Amino acid sequence: MEYDNVTASLATIAHPFAETMKLCVDERSAGRSICSIEIEPGIHHNPHHVAHGAVFYALADTGMGAALYPTLDAGETCATIEIKITYFRPAPAGTIRCETVVLNRGRTIANLDSRLNLGDTLIAQANGNFAILKQKETAAAAA
C-alpha cells in the first residue's frame, strides 16, 4: 500500500466541517488517529449546557476517517457506512480527546473503534464501518 503518498496528500486536503467545529486531527498514521476538540459553550453546547452529542459523533467519525485514510491505496477513498456511538458522561467544558484504531480492514469494508475521553474519564465509545471505494478510472483499469 502507498501509505506515504496518501498520508502526504491528506495533509493538503481542506476539511471545512472540522475547521468550522474547531476539531483538530492531532496525530494520524496507518490504522490509528488522535483527534481533539476544546468544548466552547457558545459553539458546542446543547440547551442543557453540555456538549451536544453530535460533537462527539463528529469527533469519532472524523477520527475514523483520519485513521483509515492512510491505509488506502492510490485511487481509493472511503465513506462512512454506519457508526454506533454510546454516550457515558456529559462534557460541559474541557478538551475531548478521541483515540481511534482500525480493528479490521478488508478489501471493501473497514471496522474501527473510537474512544472519547475527557481527561482520564471515558465519556463515549463508537464503533463504525466504512466503505473502501475505488475511483471509476481505477476500477475500470482493473477490470
CSV table of C-alpha atoms in Angstrom, one decimal:
chain,number,residue,atom,x,y,z
A,1,MET,CA,0.0,0.0,0.0
A,2,GLU,CA,1.1,3.5,-0.7
A,3,TYR,CA,0.8,5.0,2.8
A,4,ASP,CA,3.4,7.7,2.3
A,5,ASN,CA,1.7,9.2,-0.8
A,6,VAL,CA,-1.8,9.1,0.6
A,7,THR,CA,-0.7,10.5,4.0
A,8,ALA,CA,1.1,13.3,2.3
A,9,SER,CA,-1.9,14.2,0.2
A,10,LEU,CA,-4.2,14.0,3.2
A,11,ALA,CA,-2.3,16.9,4.8
A,12,THR,CA,-3.2,19.1,1.9
A,13,ILE,CA,-7.0,18.3,1.9
A,14,ALA,CA,-9.2,21.0,3.4
A,15,HIS,CA,-11.8,19.9,5.9
A,16,PRO,CA,-14.2,22.8,6.2
A,17,PHE,CA,-16.6,21.0,8.6
A,18,ALA,CA,-13.8,20.1,11.0
A,19,GLU,CA,-12.5,23.7,10.8
A,20,THR,CA,-15.9,25.1,11.5
A,21,MET,CA,-16.3,22.9,14.6
A,22,LYS,CA,-12.7,23.7,15.6
A,23,LEU,CA,-11.9,20.0,15.6
A,24,CYS,CA,-8.2,19.1,15.4
A,25,VAL,CA,-6.6,16.0,13.9
A,26,ASP,CA,-3.6,15.8,16.3
A,27,GLU,CA,-2.0,12.6,15.1
A,28,ARG,CA,-2.6,10.1,12.3
A,29,SER,CA,-0.9,7.0,11.0
A,30,ALA,CA,-2.0,4.0,9.1
A,31,GLY,CA,-4.7,2.5,11.3
A,32,ARG,CA,-4.6,5.0,14.1
A,33,SER,CA,-5.5,8.6,14.9
A,34,ILE,CA,-6.0,11.0,17.7
A,35,CYS,CA,-8.4,13.9,17.4
A,36,SER,CA,-9.5,16.6,19.8
A,37,ILE,CA,-11.9,19.4,20.4
A,38,GLU,CA,-12.0,22.1,23.0
A,39,ILE,CA,-15.6,22.5,24.1
A,40,GLU,CA,-16.8,26.1,23.7
A,41,PRO,CA,-20.2,26.9,25.3
A,42,GLY,CA,-21.3,29.3,22.6
A,43,ILE,CA,-20.5,26.8,19.8
A,44,HIS,CA,-20.7,23.2,21.1
A,45,HIS,CA,-23.3,23.2,23.9
A,46,ASN,CA,-26.9,22.0,23.7
A,47,PRO,CA,-29.7,23.7,25.7
A,48,HIS,CA,-28.6,21.7,28.8
A,49,HIS,CA,-25.1,23.4,28.8
A,50,VAL,CA,-23.1,20.4,27.9
A,51,ALA,CA,-21.5,19.3,24.6
A,52,HIS,CA,-24.1,18.3,22.0
A,53,GLY,CA,-24.0,14.6,21.1
A,54,ALA,CA,-23.3,15.5,17.5
A,55,VAL,CA,-20.0,16.9,18.6
A,56,PHE,CA,-19.0,13.5,20.0
A,57,TYR,CA,-20.2,11.8,16.8
A,58,ALA,CA,-18.4,14.2,14.5
A,59,LEU,CA,-15.2,13.7,16.5
A,60,ALA,CA,-15.5,9.9,16.2
A,61,ASP,CA,-16.4,10.0,12.5
A,62,THR,CA,-13.5,12.3,11.7
A,63,GLY,CA,-11.1,10.2,13.8
A,64,MET,CA,-12.2,7.1,12.0
A,65,GLY,CA,-11.6,8.7,8.6
A,66,ALA,CA,-8.2,10.0,9.7
A,67,ALA,CA,-7.2,6.5,10.9
A,68,LEU,CA,-8.4,4.7,7.8
A,69,TYR,CA,-7.3,7.2,5.1
A,70,PRO,CA,-3.6,6.5,5.3
A,71,THR,CA,-4.3,2.7,4.7
A,72,LEU,CA,-5.9,3.5,1.3
A,73,ASP,CA,-4.1,2.8,-2.0
A,74,ALA,CA,-3.8,5.4,-4.7
A,75,GLY,CA,-7.2,5.8,-6.3
A,76,GLU,CA,-9.2,4.7,-3.3
A,77,THR,CA,-11.3,6.8,-0.9
A,78,CYS,CA,-13.6,5.9,2.0
A,79,ALA,CA,-17.1,6.8,3.2
A,80,THR,CA,-18.9,6.1,6.4
A,81,ILE,CA,-21.5,3.3,6.2
A,82,GLU,CA,-22.6,3.4,9.8
A,83,ILE,CA,-21.5,4.3,13.3
A,84,LYS,CA,-22.9,3.3,16.6
A,85,ILE,CA,-22.0,5.5,19.5
A,86,THR,CA,-22.6,5.1,23.2
A,87,TYR,CA,-22.6,8.2,25.5
A,88,PHE,CA,-21.5,7.6,29.1
A,89,ARG,CA,-20.9,11.1,30.5
A,90,PRO,CA,-21.6,14.7,29.6
A,91,ALA,CA,-18.9,17.2,28.7
A,92,PRO,CA,-19.7,20.7,29.9
A,93,ALA,CA,-16.2,22.0,29.3
A,94,GLY,CA,-12.6,20.9,28.6
A,95,THR,CA,-10.9,19.1,25.8
A,96,ILE,CA,-12.4,15.9,24.4
A,97,ARG,CA,-9.7,13.5,23.0
A,98,CYS,CA,-10.7,10.8,20.6
A,99,GLU,CA,-8.4,7.8,20.0
A,100,THR,CA,-9.3,5.6,17.0
A,101,VAL,CA,-7.9,2.3,15.8
A,102,VAL,CA,-8.7,0.2,12.8
A,103,LEU,CA,-9.9,-3.1,14.1
A,104,ASN,CA,-10.3,-4.8,10.7
A,105,ARG,CA,-9.5,-3.6,7.2
A,106,GLY,CA,-10.8,-5.7,4.3
A,107,ARG,CA,-10.8,-5.0,0.6
A,108,THR,CA,-14.1,-3.1,0.6
A,109,ILE,CA,-15.1,-2.5,4.3
A,110,ALA,CA,-13.2,-1.5,7.4
A,111,ASN,CA,-14.3,-1.6,11.0
A,112,LEU,CA,-13.0,1.0,13.5
A,113,ASP,CA,-13.2,1.8,17.2
A,114,SER,CA,-13.1,5.2,18.8
A,115,ARG,CA,-12.8,6.0,22.5
A,116,LEU,CA,-13.6,9.6,23.6
A,117,ASN,CA,-12.1,10.8,26.9
A,118,LEU,CA,-12.4,14.0,28.9
A,119,GLY,CA,-9.2,13.9,30.9
A,120,ASP,CA,-8.9,10.3,32.2
A,121,THR,CA,-12.7,9.7,32.0
A,122,LEU,CA,-14.2,7.6,29.2
A,123,ILE,CA,-17.2,9.7,28.1
A,124,ALA,CA,-18.2,7.9,24.9
A,125,GLN,CA,-17.3,5.0,22.7
A,126,ALA,CA,-18.1,4.4,19.0
A,127,ASN,CA,-17.7,1.6,16.5
A,128,GLY,CA,-18.1,2.2,12.8
A,129,ASN,CA,-17.9,0.6,9.4
A,130,PHE,CA,-16.5,2.4,6.4
A,131,ALA,CA,-16.7,1.5,2.7
A,132,ILE,CA,-13.5,1.5,0.8
A,133,LEU,CA,-14.2,2.8,-2.7
A,134,LYS,CA,-12.2,2.8,-5.9
A,135,GLN,CA,-12.4,5.8,-8.2
A,136,LYS,CA,-14.1,5.0,-11.5
A,137,GLU,CA,-10.9,5.3,-13.6
A,138,THR,CA,-9.1,2.9,-11.2
A,139,ALA,CA,-11.9,0.4,-11.2
A,140,ALA,CA,-12.2,0.5,-15.0
A,141,ALA,CA,-8.4,-0.1,-15.4
A,142,ALA,CA,-8.5,-3.1,-13.0
A,143,ALA,CA,-11.4,-4.8,-15.0
